[in-house]
Short mmCIF file of C-alpha atoms in Angstrom, two decimals:
data_model
loop_
_atom_site.label_atom_id
_atom_site.label_comp_id
_atom_site.label_asym_id
_atom_site.label_seq_id
_atom_site.Cartn_x
_atom_site.Cartn_y
_atom_site.Cartn_z
CA MET H 561 -0.34 -6.15 -17.61
CA LYS H 562 -0.10 -5.35 -14.32
CA SER H 563 -3.58 -6.84 -12.43
CA LEU H 564 -4.60 -6.12 -8.52
CA TYR H 565 -6.64 -8.70 -7.02
CA LEU H 566 -8.21 -7.74 -3.87
CA ASP H 567 -9.67 -10.07 -0.94
CA PRO H 568 -11.24 -8.21 1.40
CA PHE H 569 -11.87 -11.54 4.07
CA SER H 570 -12.37 -8.94 6.75
CA GLY H 571 -13.99 -5.79 4.83
CA VAL H 572 -12.44 -2.82 2.88
CA SER H 573 -11.54 0.68 4.09
CA GLY H 574 -9.16 3.61 2.29
CA ASN H 575 -7.19 3.61 4.86
CA MET H 576 -7.00 -0.35 4.53
CA LEU H 577 -6.25 -0.15 0.89
CA LEU H 578 -3.45 2.09 0.77
CA GLY H 579 -2.43 0.01 3.46
CA THR H 580 -2.35 -2.66 1.14
CA LEU H 581 -0.50 -0.56 -1.55
CA PHE H 582 1.59 0.27 0.33
CA ASP H 583 2.99 -2.69 1.51
CA LEU H 584 2.80 -4.72 -2.40
CA GLY H 585 5.66 -1.10 -2.87
CA LEU H 586 3.76 1.92 -3.35
CA ASN H 587 7.03 4.34 -2.44
CA PHE H 588 5.59 6.70 0.97
CA ALA H 589 7.73 9.01 -0.16
CA ASP H 590 6.92 9.40 -4.52
CA PHE H 591 3.31 8.77 -3.22
CA LYS H 592 3.08 11.85 -0.39
CA GLN H 593 4.95 13.90 -3.15
CA GLU H 594 2.12 13.55 -5.16
CA LEU H 595 -0.66 13.67 -3.29
CA ALA H 596 0.67 17.41 -2.18
CA LYS H 597 -0.74 18.98 -5.69
CA LEU H 598 -4.11 18.62 -3.86
CA GLU H 599 -2.80 21.75 -1.91
CA ILE H 600 -4.50 21.11 1.06
CA THR H 601 -3.26 20.89 4.65
CA GLY H 602 -4.00 20.06 8.64
CA TYR H 603 -3.43 16.30 8.26
CA GLU H 604 -0.26 13.79 8.73
CA LEU H 605 0.46 10.92 7.28
CA THR H 606 1.48 8.31 9.11
CA LEU H 607 2.78 4.87 8.04
CA THR H 608 3.76 1.88 9.76
CA GLU H 609 5.03 -1.82 9.66
CA THR H 610 3.80 -4.06 11.95
CA THR H 611 2.18 -7.65 12.64
CA SER H 612 -1.37 -8.40 13.06
CA SER H 613 -2.34 -11.98 13.91
CA ALA H 614 2.21 -12.81 12.78
CA ILE H 615 0.90 -11.95 9.70
CA LYS H 616 3.14 -8.50 8.42
CA GLY H 617 1.82 -5.69 6.87
CA HIS H 618 1.23 -2.08 6.54
CA LEU H 619 -0.96 0.05 8.67
CA PHE H 620 -1.61 3.60 6.91
CA GLU H 621 -3.49 6.56 9.01
CA VAL H 622 -4.60 9.46 8.01
CA THR H 623 -4.47 12.39 11.75
CA LEU H 624 -6.29 15.52 11.52
CA SER H 625 -3.84 18.46 12.87
CA ASP H 626 -5.69 19.23 16.52
CA GLU H 627 -6.71 22.30 15.66
CA PHE H 628 -9.01 20.47 12.99
CA LYS H 629 -10.67 18.02 14.58
CA GLY H 630 -13.83 17.93 14.41
CA HIS H 631 -13.92 21.91 12.87
CA HIS H 632 -16.42 22.28 10.67
CA ALA H 633 -16.60 25.60 8.80
CA ASP H 634 -16.94 27.45 5.89
CA GLU H 635 -13.80 27.62 3.12
CA GLY H 636 -11.56 30.06 3.64
CA ALA H 637 -9.24 32.08 1.22
CA GLY H 638 -6.14 30.58 -0.13
CA LYS H 639 -5.14 27.05 1.06
CA ILE H 640 -7.90 24.34 2.18
CA HIS H 641 -7.80 23.30 4.86
CA HIS H 642 -11.18 22.46 7.09
CA HIS H 643 -12.91 19.73 7.73
CA GLY H 644 -16.52 19.78 6.62
CA ARG H 645 -17.02 20.59 3.02
CA ASN H 646 -19.86 18.95 0.15
CA LEU H 647 -19.42 17.41 -2.55
CA SER H 648 -18.61 20.45 -5.39
CA THR H 649 -16.41 21.72 -2.97
CA ILE H 650 -14.90 18.59 -2.82
CA GLU H 651 -14.75 18.04 -6.74
CA ASN H 652 -12.91 21.75 -7.12
CA ILE H 653 -10.22 20.82 -4.41
CA ILE H 654 -9.59 17.80 -7.24
CA ASN H 655 -10.09 19.09 -10.46
CA ASN H 656 -8.03 22.72 -9.31
CA SER H 657 -4.81 20.37 -8.63
CA SER H 658 -2.43 19.03 -10.80
CA LEU H 659 -2.89 15.61 -10.35
CA SER H 660 -3.29 13.92 -13.56
CA GLU H 661 -6.63 13.81 -15.24
CA ASN H 662 -7.32 9.92 -14.67
CA ILE H 663 -6.84 10.26 -11.03
CA LYS H 664 -9.06 13.63 -11.30
CA LYS H 665 -11.68 11.84 -12.66
CA SER H 666 -11.77 8.82 -10.85
CA ALA H 667 -12.23 9.92 -7.34
CA CYS H 668 -14.67 12.67 -7.95
CA THR H 669 -16.87 9.35 -9.27
CA VAL H 670 -16.22 8.11 -6.35
CA PHE H 671 -17.28 10.70 -4.10
CA GLU H 672 -20.47 11.08 -6.57
CA GLU H 673 -21.31 7.60 -5.77
CA ILE H 674 -21.10 8.16 -2.23
CA ALA H 675 -22.76 10.83 -1.76
CA LYS H 676 -26.28 10.37 -3.86
CA ALA H 677 -25.86 7.45 -1.28
CA GLU H 678 -25.97 9.77 1.87
CA ALA H 679 -28.15 12.33 0.05
CA HIS H 680 -30.56 9.64 -0.26
CA VAL H 681 -30.28 8.10 3.30
CA HIS H 682 -30.74 11.31 5.34
CA GLY H 683 -33.65 12.02 2.60
CA LYS H 684 -31.64 15.82 1.34
CA LYS H 685 -29.72 16.84 -1.80
CA ILE H 686 -27.17 16.01 -3.32
CA ASP H 687 -25.78 20.01 -2.63
CA GLU H 688 -26.82 19.96 0.81
CA ILE H 689 -24.66 16.83 2.23
CA HIS H 690 -22.02 18.26 4.36
CA PHE H 691 -20.95 16.34 7.15
CA HIS H 692 -17.94 13.43 7.68
CA GLU H 693 -18.50 11.05 5.85
CA VAL H 694 -17.79 12.37 2.37
CA GLY H 695 -15.86 16.02 2.29
CA ALA H 696 -13.06 14.13 6.05
CA ILE H 697 -10.08 15.09 4.72
CA ASP H 698 -9.12 11.35 6.04
CA SER H 699 -12.05 11.14 3.16
CA ILE H 700 -10.22 12.88 0.21
CA VAL H 701 -6.60 11.38 1.05
CA ASP H 702 -7.78 7.91 0.92
CA VAL H 703 -9.60 8.40 -2.46
CA VAL H 704 -7.29 10.07 -4.53
CA GLY H 705 -4.56 8.17 -2.49
CA PHE H 706 -5.47 5.28 -4.07
CA PHE H 707 -6.01 6.14 -7.62
CA ILE H 708 -2.24 7.61 -6.84
CA GLY H 709 -1.17 4.40 -5.58
CA LEU H 710 -3.02 2.47 -8.97
CA LYS H 711 -1.19 4.97 -11.07
CA LEU H 712 2.15 4.57 -9.38
CA LEU H 713 2.51 0.65 -9.26
CA LYS H 714 1.19 0.95 -12.95
CA ILE H 715 -1.99 -1.59 -11.77
CA GLU H 716 -3.95 -1.19 -15.01
CA LYS H 717 -6.75 -4.22 -13.40
CA VAL H 718 -8.58 -4.76 -10.68
CA ILE H 719 -10.67 -7.96 -9.67
CA CYS H 720 -12.17 -8.28 -5.87
CA GLY H 721 -13.96 -10.68 -4.44
CA THR H 722 -16.94 -10.63 -1.56
CA LEU H 723 -16.85 -8.08 0.67
CA VAL H 724 -17.33 -8.93 4.06
CA ASP H 725 -18.88 -6.87 6.68
CA GLY H 726 -19.97 -7.13 9.65
CA SER H 727 -22.90 -7.33 11.47
CA GLY H 728 -25.09 -5.73 15.01
CA THR H 729 -25.10 -1.85 15.44
CA ILE H 730 -22.31 0.96 15.14
CA LYS H 731 -22.44 4.19 16.78
CA VAL H 732 -21.56 7.15 14.65
CA ALA H 733 -21.70 11.03 14.60
CA HIS H 734 -25.59 10.77 13.74
CA GLY H 735 -26.02 8.16 16.20
CA VAL H 736 -27.31 4.28 16.67
CA MET H 737 -26.89 3.17 13.05
CA PRO H 738 -27.79 -1.07 11.60
CA VAL H 739 -24.50 -2.55 10.20
CA PRO H 740 -24.19 -2.62 6.78
CA VAL H 741 -24.22 1.22 7.53
CA PRO H 742 -27.79 2.98 5.40
CA ALA H 743 -24.88 4.28 2.67
CA VAL H 744 -23.17 1.18 2.35
CA MET H 745 -26.87 -0.40 2.27
CA GLN H 746 -27.71 2.33 -0.47
CA MET H 747 -24.33 1.95 -2.76
CA ARG H 748 -25.59 -1.67 -2.46
CA MET H 749 -28.78 -1.22 -4.67
CA ASN H 750 -28.31 -2.62 -8.75
CA SER H 751 -25.25 -3.49 -7.59
CA GLU H 752 -23.00 -5.86 -9.41
CA VAL H 753 -20.69 -6.57 -6.08
CA PRO H 754 -20.78 -9.39 -3.99
CA PHE H 755 -21.31 -8.58 -0.60
CA ARG H 756 -21.93 -11.41 2.71
CA GLN H 757 -21.34 -10.37 6.70
CA ARG H 758 -20.14 -12.17 9.51
CA ALA H 759 -22.96 -12.58 11.94
CA ASP H 760 -20.14 -13.23 14.66
CA VAL H 761 -18.02 -10.29 13.93
CA LEU H 762 -20.52 -7.16 15.78
CA THR H 763 -18.88 -3.91 14.22
CA GLU H 764 -18.69 -2.26 10.59
CA LEU H 765 -16.11 -4.21 8.47
CA VAL H 766 -16.84 -1.86 5.08
CA THR H 767 -17.20 1.87 5.31
CA PRO H 768 -19.20 3.79 2.55
CA THR H 769 -15.88 5.12 1.66
CA GLY H 770 -14.21 2.10 1.18
CA PHE H 771 -17.51 0.52 -1.43
CA GLY H 772 -17.79 3.02 -2.88
CA ILE H 773 -14.07 3.06 -4.36
CA ILE H 774 -14.43 -0.64 -4.86
CA LYS H 775 -17.56 -0.25 -6.76
CA CYS H 776 -16.08 2.39 -9.30
CA ILE H 777 -12.62 0.91 -9.80
CA THR H 778 -13.62 -2.96 -9.81
CA ASP H 779 -12.93 -4.24 -13.91
CA VAL H 780 -14.13 -8.11 -12.18
CA PHE H 781 -15.50 -9.64 -9.61
CA GLY H 782 -14.52 -13.55 -8.90
CA GLY H 783 -11.47 -15.09 -8.31
CA ILE H 784 -8.25 -14.65 -9.27
CA PRO H 785 -8.13 -15.80 -12.37
CA GLU H 786 -6.30 -19.04 -13.62
CA ASN H 787 -4.65 -16.67 -16.72
CA LEU H 788 -2.72 -14.37 -14.63
CA VAL H 789 1.02 -15.48 -12.69
CA VAL H 790 0.55 -14.16 -8.60
CA GLU H 791 3.59 -12.07 -7.93
CA GLN H 792 3.48 -10.44 -5.04
CA VAL H 793 1.27 -10.21 -1.85
CA GLY H 794 0.39 -7.83 0.86
CA TYR H 795 -1.88 -6.29 3.85
CA GLY H 796 -3.48 -2.90 4.92
CA PHE H 797 -4.32 -3.18 7.83
CA GLY H 798 -7.19 -1.25 9.74
CA THR H 799 -8.22 -0.01 12.98
CA ARG H 800 -10.91 -2.09 14.67
CA GLU H 801 -10.65 -4.22 17.27
CA THR H 802 -12.49 -7.27 15.28
CA GLY H 803 -11.65 -10.47 17.53
CA SER H 804 -9.65 -11.48 14.56
CA LEU H 805 -6.84 -10.99 11.26
CA ASN H 806 -8.55 -7.51 10.50
CA ALA H 807 -6.68 -7.03 7.18
CA LEU H 808 -7.23 -6.32 3.46
CA ARG H 809 -4.86 -8.79 1.20
CA GLY H 810 -4.17 -7.96 -1.82
CA ILE H 811 -2.46 -9.59 -4.82
CA LEU H 812 -0.21 -8.14 -7.83
CA LEU H 813 -1.02 -10.38 -10.64
CA GLU H 814 1.20 -10.34 -14.10
CA SER H 815 -0.21 -11.90 -17.40
CA GLU H 816 3.44 -12.78 -18.26
CA GLN H 817 3.83 -16.31 -17.77
CA SER H 818 7.44 -16.40 -18.14
CA LYS H 819 7.24 -14.56 -14.64
CA LYS H 820 5.55 -18.10 -13.18
CA ARG H 821 7.63 -20.74 -11.69
CA VAL H 822 8.15 -23.95 -14.25
CA ASN H 823 8.38 -26.95 -12.12
CA THR H 824 7.45 -29.62 -15.03
CA LYS H 825 9.83 -30.39 -17.75
CA SER H 826 6.80 -31.07 -20.80
CA ASP H 827 3.93 -30.12 -21.36
CA SER H 828 0.98 -29.71 -24.47
CA VAL H 829 -0.25 -26.23 -25.99
CA ILE H 830 -2.02 -25.18 -28.89
CA GLU H 831 -0.66 -22.70 -31.26
CA VAL H 832 -2.98 -20.46 -32.69
CA HIS H 833 -3.09 -19.41 -35.64
CA ALA H 834 -5.46 -16.43 -38.12
CA ASN H 835 -3.80 -15.13 -41.80
CA ILE H 836 -4.64 -10.93 -41.71
CA ASP H 837 -4.17 -9.09 -44.80
CA ASP H 838 -6.54 -5.64 -44.04
CA GLN H 839 -5.63 -4.17 -40.92
CA SER H 840 -3.10 -1.31 -40.32
CA GLY H 841 -0.18 -2.09 -38.34
CA GLU H 842 -1.51 -0.46 -35.59
CA GLN H 843 -4.88 -2.17 -34.83
CA LEU H 844 -2.20 -5.66 -34.91
CA SER H 845 -0.19 -4.23 -32.33
CA PHE H 846 -4.25 -3.32 -30.54
CA THR H 847 -5.12 -7.18 -30.95
CA MET H 848 -1.76 -8.55 -30.03
CA LYS H 849 -1.47 -6.32 -26.25
CA LYS H 850 -5.10 -7.77 -26.01
CA LEU H 851 -3.86 -11.45 -26.20
CA PHE H 852 -0.61 -10.47 -23.85
CA ASP H 853 -3.06 -9.03 -21.76
CA PHE H 854 -4.67 -12.01 -21.29
CA GLY H 855 -2.05 -14.15 -20.23
CA VAL H 856 -0.85 -15.89 -23.42
CA TYR H 857 2.78 -17.82 -23.96
CA ASP H 858 3.95 -15.63 -26.62
CA THR H 859 2.33 -14.52 -29.97
CA PHE H 860 3.64 -13.22 -32.62
CA PHE H 861 3.18 -12.49 -36.23
CA THR H 862 5.43 -13.41 -39.95
CA PRO H 863 5.28 -11.52 -42.91
CA ILE H 864 3.63 -14.15 -45.61
CA PHE H 865 2.17 -13.49 -49.10
CA SER H 866 -2.28 -14.44 -48.87
CA LYS H 867 -4.58 -15.15 -52.16
CA LYS H 868 -3.96 -12.14 -55.06
CA ASN H 869 -0.80 -12.19 -54.49
CA ARG H 870 -1.30 -9.43 -51.47
CA PRO H 871 1.26 -8.92 -48.16
CA ALA H 872 -0.39 -10.03 -45.13
CA TYR H 873 0.73 -11.28 -41.58
CA GLN H 874 0.29 -14.64 -40.06
CA LEU H 875 -0.70 -13.92 -36.18
CA THR H 876 0.49 -17.40 -33.72
CA VAL H 877 -0.21 -17.75 -30.66
CA LEU H 878 1.55 -20.39 -28.23
CA ALA H 879 -1.01 -20.80 -24.60
CA LYS H 880 -2.38 -23.44 -22.71
CA GLU H 881 -4.95 -25.76 -23.99
CA SER H 882 -7.52 -24.76 -21.14
CA ALA H 883 -7.55 -20.42 -23.15
CA LEU H 884 -8.61 -22.17 -27.06
CA GLU H 885 -11.96 -20.20 -26.41
CA ASP H 886 -10.80 -17.47 -24.30
CA ILE H 887 -8.34 -16.74 -27.05
CA ILE H 888 -10.38 -17.43 -30.04
CA LEU H 889 -13.07 -14.48 -29.03
CA ILE H 890 -10.00 -12.46 -28.47
CA ILE H 891 -8.95 -12.92 -31.61
CA ILE H 892 -12.35 -12.52 -33.69
CA LYS H 893 -12.99 -9.30 -31.67
CA ASN H 894 -9.76 -7.57 -32.44
CA SER H 895 -8.95 -8.19 -35.67
CA SER H 896 -10.16 -8.58 -39.44
CA THR H 897 -10.03 -12.63 -39.67
CA PHE H 898 -12.57 -14.52 -40.57
CA GLY H 899 -11.32 -17.46 -39.00
CA VAL H 900 -8.52 -19.49 -36.43
CA ARG H 901 -7.15 -22.91 -36.79
CA TRP H 902 -4.67 -24.13 -34.51
CA ASN H 903 -3.22 -27.72 -33.71
CA VAL H 904 -2.52 -29.30 -29.69
CA MET H 905 1.97 -29.69 -29.83
CA GLN H 906 4.13 -31.35 -26.41
CA ARG H 907 7.03 -29.36 -26.11
CA LYS H 908 10.23 -29.17 -24.11
CA ILE H 909 10.42 -26.71 -21.17
CA MET H 910 13.45 -25.50 -18.97
CA GLN H 911 12.72 -25.90 -15.27
CA ARG H 912 12.21 -22.13 -14.11
CA LYS H 913 12.93 -19.97 -10.59
CA PHE H 914 13.53 -16.59 -9.79
CA GLU H 915 15.88 -15.47 -7.19
CA ILE H 916 16.24 -11.93 -6.25
CA ILE H 917 20.01 -10.82 -6.00
CA ASN H 918 20.82 -7.66 -4.33
CA THR H 919 23.74 -5.14 -5.89
CA LYS H 920 24.70 -1.88 -5.51
CA HIS H 921 22.61 -0.17 -7.32
CA GLY H 922 19.46 -1.72 -6.01
CA GLN H 923 17.23 -5.23 -5.79
CA VAL H 924 17.57 -7.00 -9.27
CA LYS H 925 15.43 -10.49 -10.11
CA ILE H 926 16.95 -13.44 -11.75
CA LYS H 927 15.28 -15.73 -13.55
CA ILE H 928 17.19 -19.50 -13.88
CA GLY H 929 15.94 -21.98 -16.18
CA ILE H 930 17.37 -25.92 -15.44
CA PHE H 931 16.94 -28.29 -18.09
CA GLY H 932 19.11 -32.02 -16.59
CA ASN H 933 22.61 -30.62 -15.95
CA LEU H 934 22.11 -27.38 -18.20
CA LYS H 935 21.70 -24.30 -16.76
CA LYS H 936 21.14 -20.62 -18.24
CA VAL H 937 20.59 -17.18 -16.51
CA SER H 938 18.83 -14.12 -17.75
CA VAL H 939 18.53 -10.80 -15.44
CA GLU H 940 14.30 -10.12 -15.88
CA TYR H 941 14.42 -6.66 -17.17
CA ALA H 942 11.79 -4.88 -15.58
CA SER H 943 13.24 -4.76 -12.35
CA ALA H 944 16.68 -4.08 -14.07
CA GLU H 945 14.53 -1.49 -16.40
CA LYS H 946 13.44 0.17 -13.12
CA ILE H 947 16.81 0.84 -11.04
CA ALA H 948 18.74 2.07 -14.67
CA GLU H 949 15.94 4.68 -14.89
CA GLU H 950 15.83 5.66 -11.15
CA LYS H 951 19.92 5.55 -11.16
CA ASN H 952 20.18 6.31 -14.49
CA LEU H 953 21.88 4.79 -15.32
CA PRO H 954 23.00 2.31 -18.31
CA ILE H 955 20.62 -0.92 -18.43
CA GLY H 956 23.67 -2.78 -19.99
CA THR H 957 25.55 -1.46 -16.15
CA VAL H 958 23.07 -2.93 -14.20
CA MET H 959 22.63 -6.82 -16.02
CA GLU H 960 26.19 -7.09 -16.20
CA GLU H 961 25.97 -5.76 -12.83
CA ALA H 962 23.74 -8.95 -11.30
CA LYS H 963 25.05 -11.41 -13.26
CA ARG H 964 28.01 -11.32 -11.54
CA GLU H 965 26.85 -11.03 -7.50
CA TYR H 966 24.59 -13.65 -8.83
CA TYR H 967 27.88 -15.49 -9.62
CA LYS H 968 29.59 -14.32 -6.77
CA ASN H 969 27.02 -15.72 -4.06
CA LEU H 970 27.92 -19.11 -5.85
CA GLU H 971 31.00 -19.36 -5.37
CA VAL H 972 31.11 -17.89 -1.16
#
């Protein structure tokens, strides 16, 4: 399972979230193709690979067409392209699109969260809120676009650190407001989102759009889970001048321990067992998925005969010792077993590293195992599968080409 860790050390906004996803590999053309399903006009998208404080990242911006900048009007017939909108209009735009139901639901949840906060702050009913903070084109693109990005990158879980905001005041359409801005402060009520302010930054770092997305999408708040493997790091830049690096850091995490670089030659693991004789194959598959999602080294089922000669399965799990209590909880919660048993075992392992190989079909990840004078080379299936799908090639062709290029590079 792929997870996204967000490190909002300099706040968060809609365009910073999307810039981060693009820096993590989101394809711009695929993104625009999906976003077009909204059928709204009056804007242009720009994506720039740039550097800030000597760090490379991406800046994503939504630019309104000149005729729509600052324009508020009633909705006319045909495609919607006006600047000011209320919540119900936004929900209609989203729900009438051909986007996936999950994207529609998630985006509408965020807009409802923001609209409720703005309505409370301004002392109005939610259907009376009709202004930039809720209805602008760039907000719609940012919110819907973020969920499109998660889908295209196949991210299933979002983890977030402490949100960092500035202080002082900021001038907006309604006048001068304190930082955090009132809508953000309202959304913080009865919220578990961790939050702190920087006294040295006298401007807004956390926008209502950014906070709304974080509040609605985050599964867990805290640090990077130790059972997950860091796969890629990206940066999405903000447009405000803060006197320091104004960026959101995103980290792609993978639960598959086989993708982790290994420098040791031996270690100790736990081997956990449970006998199960009264669950369907579908339910057992769910249990296995939960264990792999957590990040165990391996898990598998072995057919056995249980008491009263009943056909059954023995579940086996290999993992690090520190994960024992978590694994026991997963097994008991997601299977019918009444207990588990385990052993601590020593093992010898190959040192493992990864390389990216350029082939005529695209980039493929290679796994290299070393044990003394022995060496094994294998192609990472996921990277080969992606190219095979994109280029309509047999996966065997992609994998053979990657190995061929790897050995060719050794000869140079």
